[in-house]
CSV table of C-alpha atoms and ligand atoms in Angstrom, one decimal:
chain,number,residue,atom,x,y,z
A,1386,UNK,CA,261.4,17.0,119.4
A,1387,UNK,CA,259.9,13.8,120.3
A,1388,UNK,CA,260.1,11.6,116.8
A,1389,UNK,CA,257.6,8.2,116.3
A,1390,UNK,CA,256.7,5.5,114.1
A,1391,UNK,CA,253.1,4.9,113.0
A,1392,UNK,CA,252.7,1.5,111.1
A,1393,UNK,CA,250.1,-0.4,109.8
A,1394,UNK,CA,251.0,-4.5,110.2
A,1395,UNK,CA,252.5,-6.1,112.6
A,1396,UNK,CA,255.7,-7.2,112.9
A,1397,UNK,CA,256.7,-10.6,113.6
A,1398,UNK,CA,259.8,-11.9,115.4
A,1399,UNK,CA,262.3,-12.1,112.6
A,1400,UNK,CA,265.4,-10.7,111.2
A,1401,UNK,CA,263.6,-7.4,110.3
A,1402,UNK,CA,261.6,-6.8,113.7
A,1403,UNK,CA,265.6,-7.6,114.8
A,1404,UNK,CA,267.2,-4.9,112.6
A,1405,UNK,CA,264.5,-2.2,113.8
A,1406,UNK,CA,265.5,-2.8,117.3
A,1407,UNK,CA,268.8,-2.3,116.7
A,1408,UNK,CA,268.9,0.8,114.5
A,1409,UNK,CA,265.4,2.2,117.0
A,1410,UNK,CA,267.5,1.7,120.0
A,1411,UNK,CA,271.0,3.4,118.2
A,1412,UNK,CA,268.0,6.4,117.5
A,1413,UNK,CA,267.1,6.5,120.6
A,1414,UNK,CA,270.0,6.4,122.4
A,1415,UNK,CA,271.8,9.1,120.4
A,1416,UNK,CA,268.9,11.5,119.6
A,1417,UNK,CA,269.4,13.1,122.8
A,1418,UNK,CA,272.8,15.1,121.4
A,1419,UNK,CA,270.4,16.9,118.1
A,1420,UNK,CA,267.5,17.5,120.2
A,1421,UNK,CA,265.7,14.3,119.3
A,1422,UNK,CA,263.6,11.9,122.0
A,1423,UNK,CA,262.4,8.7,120.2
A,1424,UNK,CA,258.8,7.5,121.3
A,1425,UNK,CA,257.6,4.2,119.8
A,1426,UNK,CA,256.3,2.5,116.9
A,1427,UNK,CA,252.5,2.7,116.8
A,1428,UNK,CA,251.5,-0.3,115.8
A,1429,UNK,CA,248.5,-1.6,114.2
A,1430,UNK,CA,246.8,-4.6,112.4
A,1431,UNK,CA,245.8,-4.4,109.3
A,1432,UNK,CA,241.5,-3.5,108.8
A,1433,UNK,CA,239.9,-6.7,108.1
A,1434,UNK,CA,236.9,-5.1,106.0
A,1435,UNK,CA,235.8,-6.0,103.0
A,1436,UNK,CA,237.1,-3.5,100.7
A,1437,UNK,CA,239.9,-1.7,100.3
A,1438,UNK,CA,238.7,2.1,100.9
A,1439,UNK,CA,237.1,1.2,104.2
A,1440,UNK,CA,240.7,-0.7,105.1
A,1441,UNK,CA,242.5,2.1,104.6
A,1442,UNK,CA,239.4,4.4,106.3
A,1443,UNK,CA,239.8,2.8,109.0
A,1444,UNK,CA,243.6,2.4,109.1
A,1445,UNK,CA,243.9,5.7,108.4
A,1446,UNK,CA,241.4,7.2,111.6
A,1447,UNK,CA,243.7,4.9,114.0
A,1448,UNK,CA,246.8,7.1,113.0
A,1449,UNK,CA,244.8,10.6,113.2
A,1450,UNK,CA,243.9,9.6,116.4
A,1451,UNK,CA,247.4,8.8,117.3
A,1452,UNK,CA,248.5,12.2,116.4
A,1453,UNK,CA,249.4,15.0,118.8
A,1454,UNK,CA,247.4,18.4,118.1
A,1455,UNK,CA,249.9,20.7,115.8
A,1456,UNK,CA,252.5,17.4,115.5
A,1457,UNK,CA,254.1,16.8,112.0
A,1458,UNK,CA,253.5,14.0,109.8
A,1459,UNK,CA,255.6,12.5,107.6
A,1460,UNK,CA,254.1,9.2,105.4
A,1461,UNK,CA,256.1,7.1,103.0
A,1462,UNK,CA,255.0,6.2,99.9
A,1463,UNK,CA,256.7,5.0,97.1
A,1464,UNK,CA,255.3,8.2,94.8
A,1465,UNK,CA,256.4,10.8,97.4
A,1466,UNK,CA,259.5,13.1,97.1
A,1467,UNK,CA,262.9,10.9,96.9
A,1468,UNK,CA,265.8,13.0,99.7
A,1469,UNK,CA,269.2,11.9,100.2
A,1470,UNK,CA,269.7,10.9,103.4
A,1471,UNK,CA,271.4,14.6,104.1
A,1472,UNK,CA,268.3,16.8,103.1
A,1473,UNK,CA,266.2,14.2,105.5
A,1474,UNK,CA,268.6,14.8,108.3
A,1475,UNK,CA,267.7,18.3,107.6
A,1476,UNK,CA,264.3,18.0,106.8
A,1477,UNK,CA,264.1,16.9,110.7
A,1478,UNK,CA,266.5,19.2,111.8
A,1479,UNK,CA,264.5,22.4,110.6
A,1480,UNK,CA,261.5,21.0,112.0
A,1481,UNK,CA,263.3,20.5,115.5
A,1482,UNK,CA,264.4,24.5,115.1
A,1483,UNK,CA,260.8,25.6,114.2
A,1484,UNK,CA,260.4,24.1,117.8
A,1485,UNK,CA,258.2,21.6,116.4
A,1486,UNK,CA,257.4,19.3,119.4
A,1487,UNK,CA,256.2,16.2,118.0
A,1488,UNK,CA,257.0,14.3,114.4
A,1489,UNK,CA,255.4,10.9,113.4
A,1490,UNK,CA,256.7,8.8,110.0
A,1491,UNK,CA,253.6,6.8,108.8
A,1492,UNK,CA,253.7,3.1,106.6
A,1493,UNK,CA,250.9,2.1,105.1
A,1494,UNK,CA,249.7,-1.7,104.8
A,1495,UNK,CA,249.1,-3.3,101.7
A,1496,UNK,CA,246.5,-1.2,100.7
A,1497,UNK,CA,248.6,1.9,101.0
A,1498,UNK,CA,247.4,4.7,102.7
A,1499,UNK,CA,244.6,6.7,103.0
A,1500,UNK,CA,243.7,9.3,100.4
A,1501,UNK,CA,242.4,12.1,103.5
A,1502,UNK,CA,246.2,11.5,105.4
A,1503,UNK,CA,247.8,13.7,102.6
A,1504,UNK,CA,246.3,16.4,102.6
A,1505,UNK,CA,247.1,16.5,107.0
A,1506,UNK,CA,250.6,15.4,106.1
A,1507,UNK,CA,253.6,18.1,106.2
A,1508,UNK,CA,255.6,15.7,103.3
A,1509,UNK,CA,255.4,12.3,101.8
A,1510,UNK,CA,258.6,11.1,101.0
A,1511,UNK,CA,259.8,7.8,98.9
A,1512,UNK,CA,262.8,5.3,100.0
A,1513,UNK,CA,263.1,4.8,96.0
A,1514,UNK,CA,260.7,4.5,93.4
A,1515,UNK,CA,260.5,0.6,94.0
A,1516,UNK,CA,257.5,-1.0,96.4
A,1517,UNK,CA,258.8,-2.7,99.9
A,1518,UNK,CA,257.1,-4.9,101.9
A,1519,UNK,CA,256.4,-2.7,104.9
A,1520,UNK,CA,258.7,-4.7,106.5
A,1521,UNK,CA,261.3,-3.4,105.0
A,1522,UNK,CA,260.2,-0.1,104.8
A,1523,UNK,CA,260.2,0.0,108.8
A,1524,UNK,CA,263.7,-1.2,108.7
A,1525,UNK,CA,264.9,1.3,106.1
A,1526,UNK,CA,263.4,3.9,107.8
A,1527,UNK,CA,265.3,3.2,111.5
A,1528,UNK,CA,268.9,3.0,109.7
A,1529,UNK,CA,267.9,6.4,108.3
A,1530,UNK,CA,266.6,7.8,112.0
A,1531,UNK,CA,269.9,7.1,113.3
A,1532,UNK,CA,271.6,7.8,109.9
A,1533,UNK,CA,270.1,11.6,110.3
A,1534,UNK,CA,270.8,11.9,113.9
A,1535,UNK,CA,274.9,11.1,113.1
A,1536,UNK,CA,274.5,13.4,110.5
A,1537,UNK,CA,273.3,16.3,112.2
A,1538,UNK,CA,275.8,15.4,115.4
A,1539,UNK,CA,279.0,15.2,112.7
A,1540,UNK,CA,279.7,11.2,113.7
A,1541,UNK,CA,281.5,9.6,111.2
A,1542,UNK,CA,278.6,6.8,110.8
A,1543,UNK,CA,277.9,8.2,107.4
A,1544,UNK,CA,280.2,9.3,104.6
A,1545,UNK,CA,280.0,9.7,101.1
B,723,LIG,C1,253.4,-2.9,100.4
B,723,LIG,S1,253.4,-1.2,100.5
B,723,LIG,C2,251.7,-0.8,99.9
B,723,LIG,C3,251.7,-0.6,98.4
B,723,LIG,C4,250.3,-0.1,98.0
B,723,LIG,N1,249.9,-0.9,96.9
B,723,LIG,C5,250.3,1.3,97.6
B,723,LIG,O1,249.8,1.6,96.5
B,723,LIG,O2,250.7,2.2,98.4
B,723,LIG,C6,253.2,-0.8,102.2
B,723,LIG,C7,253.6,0.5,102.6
B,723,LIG,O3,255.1,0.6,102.6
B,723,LIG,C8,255.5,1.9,102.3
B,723,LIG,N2,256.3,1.9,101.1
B,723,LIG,C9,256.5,0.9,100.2
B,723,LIG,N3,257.4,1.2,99.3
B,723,LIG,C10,257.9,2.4,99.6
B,723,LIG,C11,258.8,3.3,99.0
B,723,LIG,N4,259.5,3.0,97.9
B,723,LIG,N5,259.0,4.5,99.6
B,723,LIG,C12,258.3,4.8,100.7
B,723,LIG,N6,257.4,4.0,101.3
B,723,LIG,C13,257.2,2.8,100.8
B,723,LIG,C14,254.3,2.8,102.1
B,723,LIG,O4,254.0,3.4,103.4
B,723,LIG,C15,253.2,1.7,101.8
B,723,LIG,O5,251.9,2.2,102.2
């Protein structure tokens, strides 16, 4: 199953754009053994209209465009369904056994997202209750790509 980021905002060169490399590349390089292929973060700027609800409109068509016919999407928002980072391991899992062939995780900007992408998404799921920069969302979200992927293989990255 081929697994990508969709975000809205760009990140600069920084400790955070470092810390997605790193976790994006562990992903990637050890997806392989579950069954998943990372593609790439899908990046873009933030709308510069004049009001929120076109922002987001906007924002929101350049992600539905982005999306493979039948692929699965996943956004974030802080009022989406919390998972421990086992039941997201097999969130992705059980999509990778439906033979699901394509999954993209969407960030919003600082308007949030789009009102119309929930009712395409397949979940919406929360890193906490708190609201992150999307920044750090994008970071939290890698360590928990590669998190799932050692999960699913049995490595003994994560323990509890
Ligand atoms: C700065 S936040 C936007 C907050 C915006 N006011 C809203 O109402 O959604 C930017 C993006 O980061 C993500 N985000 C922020 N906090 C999150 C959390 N606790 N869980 C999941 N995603 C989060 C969401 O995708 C959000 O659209």
């Amino acid at each position: 199953m081929r697994i990508g980021l969709f975000a809205v905002g760009r990140l600069k060169s920084g400790p955070e754009k470092d810390l997605v490399a790193r976790y994006l590349d562990r992903f990637a390089k050890a997806g392989p053994a579950v069954g998943f292929e990372f593609t790439r973060v899908a990046e873009v700027g933030e709308s510069r209209a004049s009001n929120a609800e076109t922002r987001k409109r906007e924002e929101a068509a350049a992600l539905l465009k982005s999306l493979a016919d039948g692929g699965i999407l996943i956004l974030l928002d802080e009022r989406g369904k919390a998972l421990d980072s086992e039941a997201f391991a097999n969130l992705l899992g059980s999509y990778r056994d439906q033979g699901k062939r394509e999954l993209t995780i969407a960030i919003g900007g600082a308007d949030g997202l789009d009102p119309a992408l929930y009712d395409r998404a397949d979940a919406t799921l929360c890193l906490g209750k708190m609201t992150w920069p999307h920044q750090l969302v994008r970071t939290l979200i890698a360590e928990q790509l590669y998190r799932a992927v050692t999960i699913l293989s049995g490595h003994p990255y994560h323990r509890v």
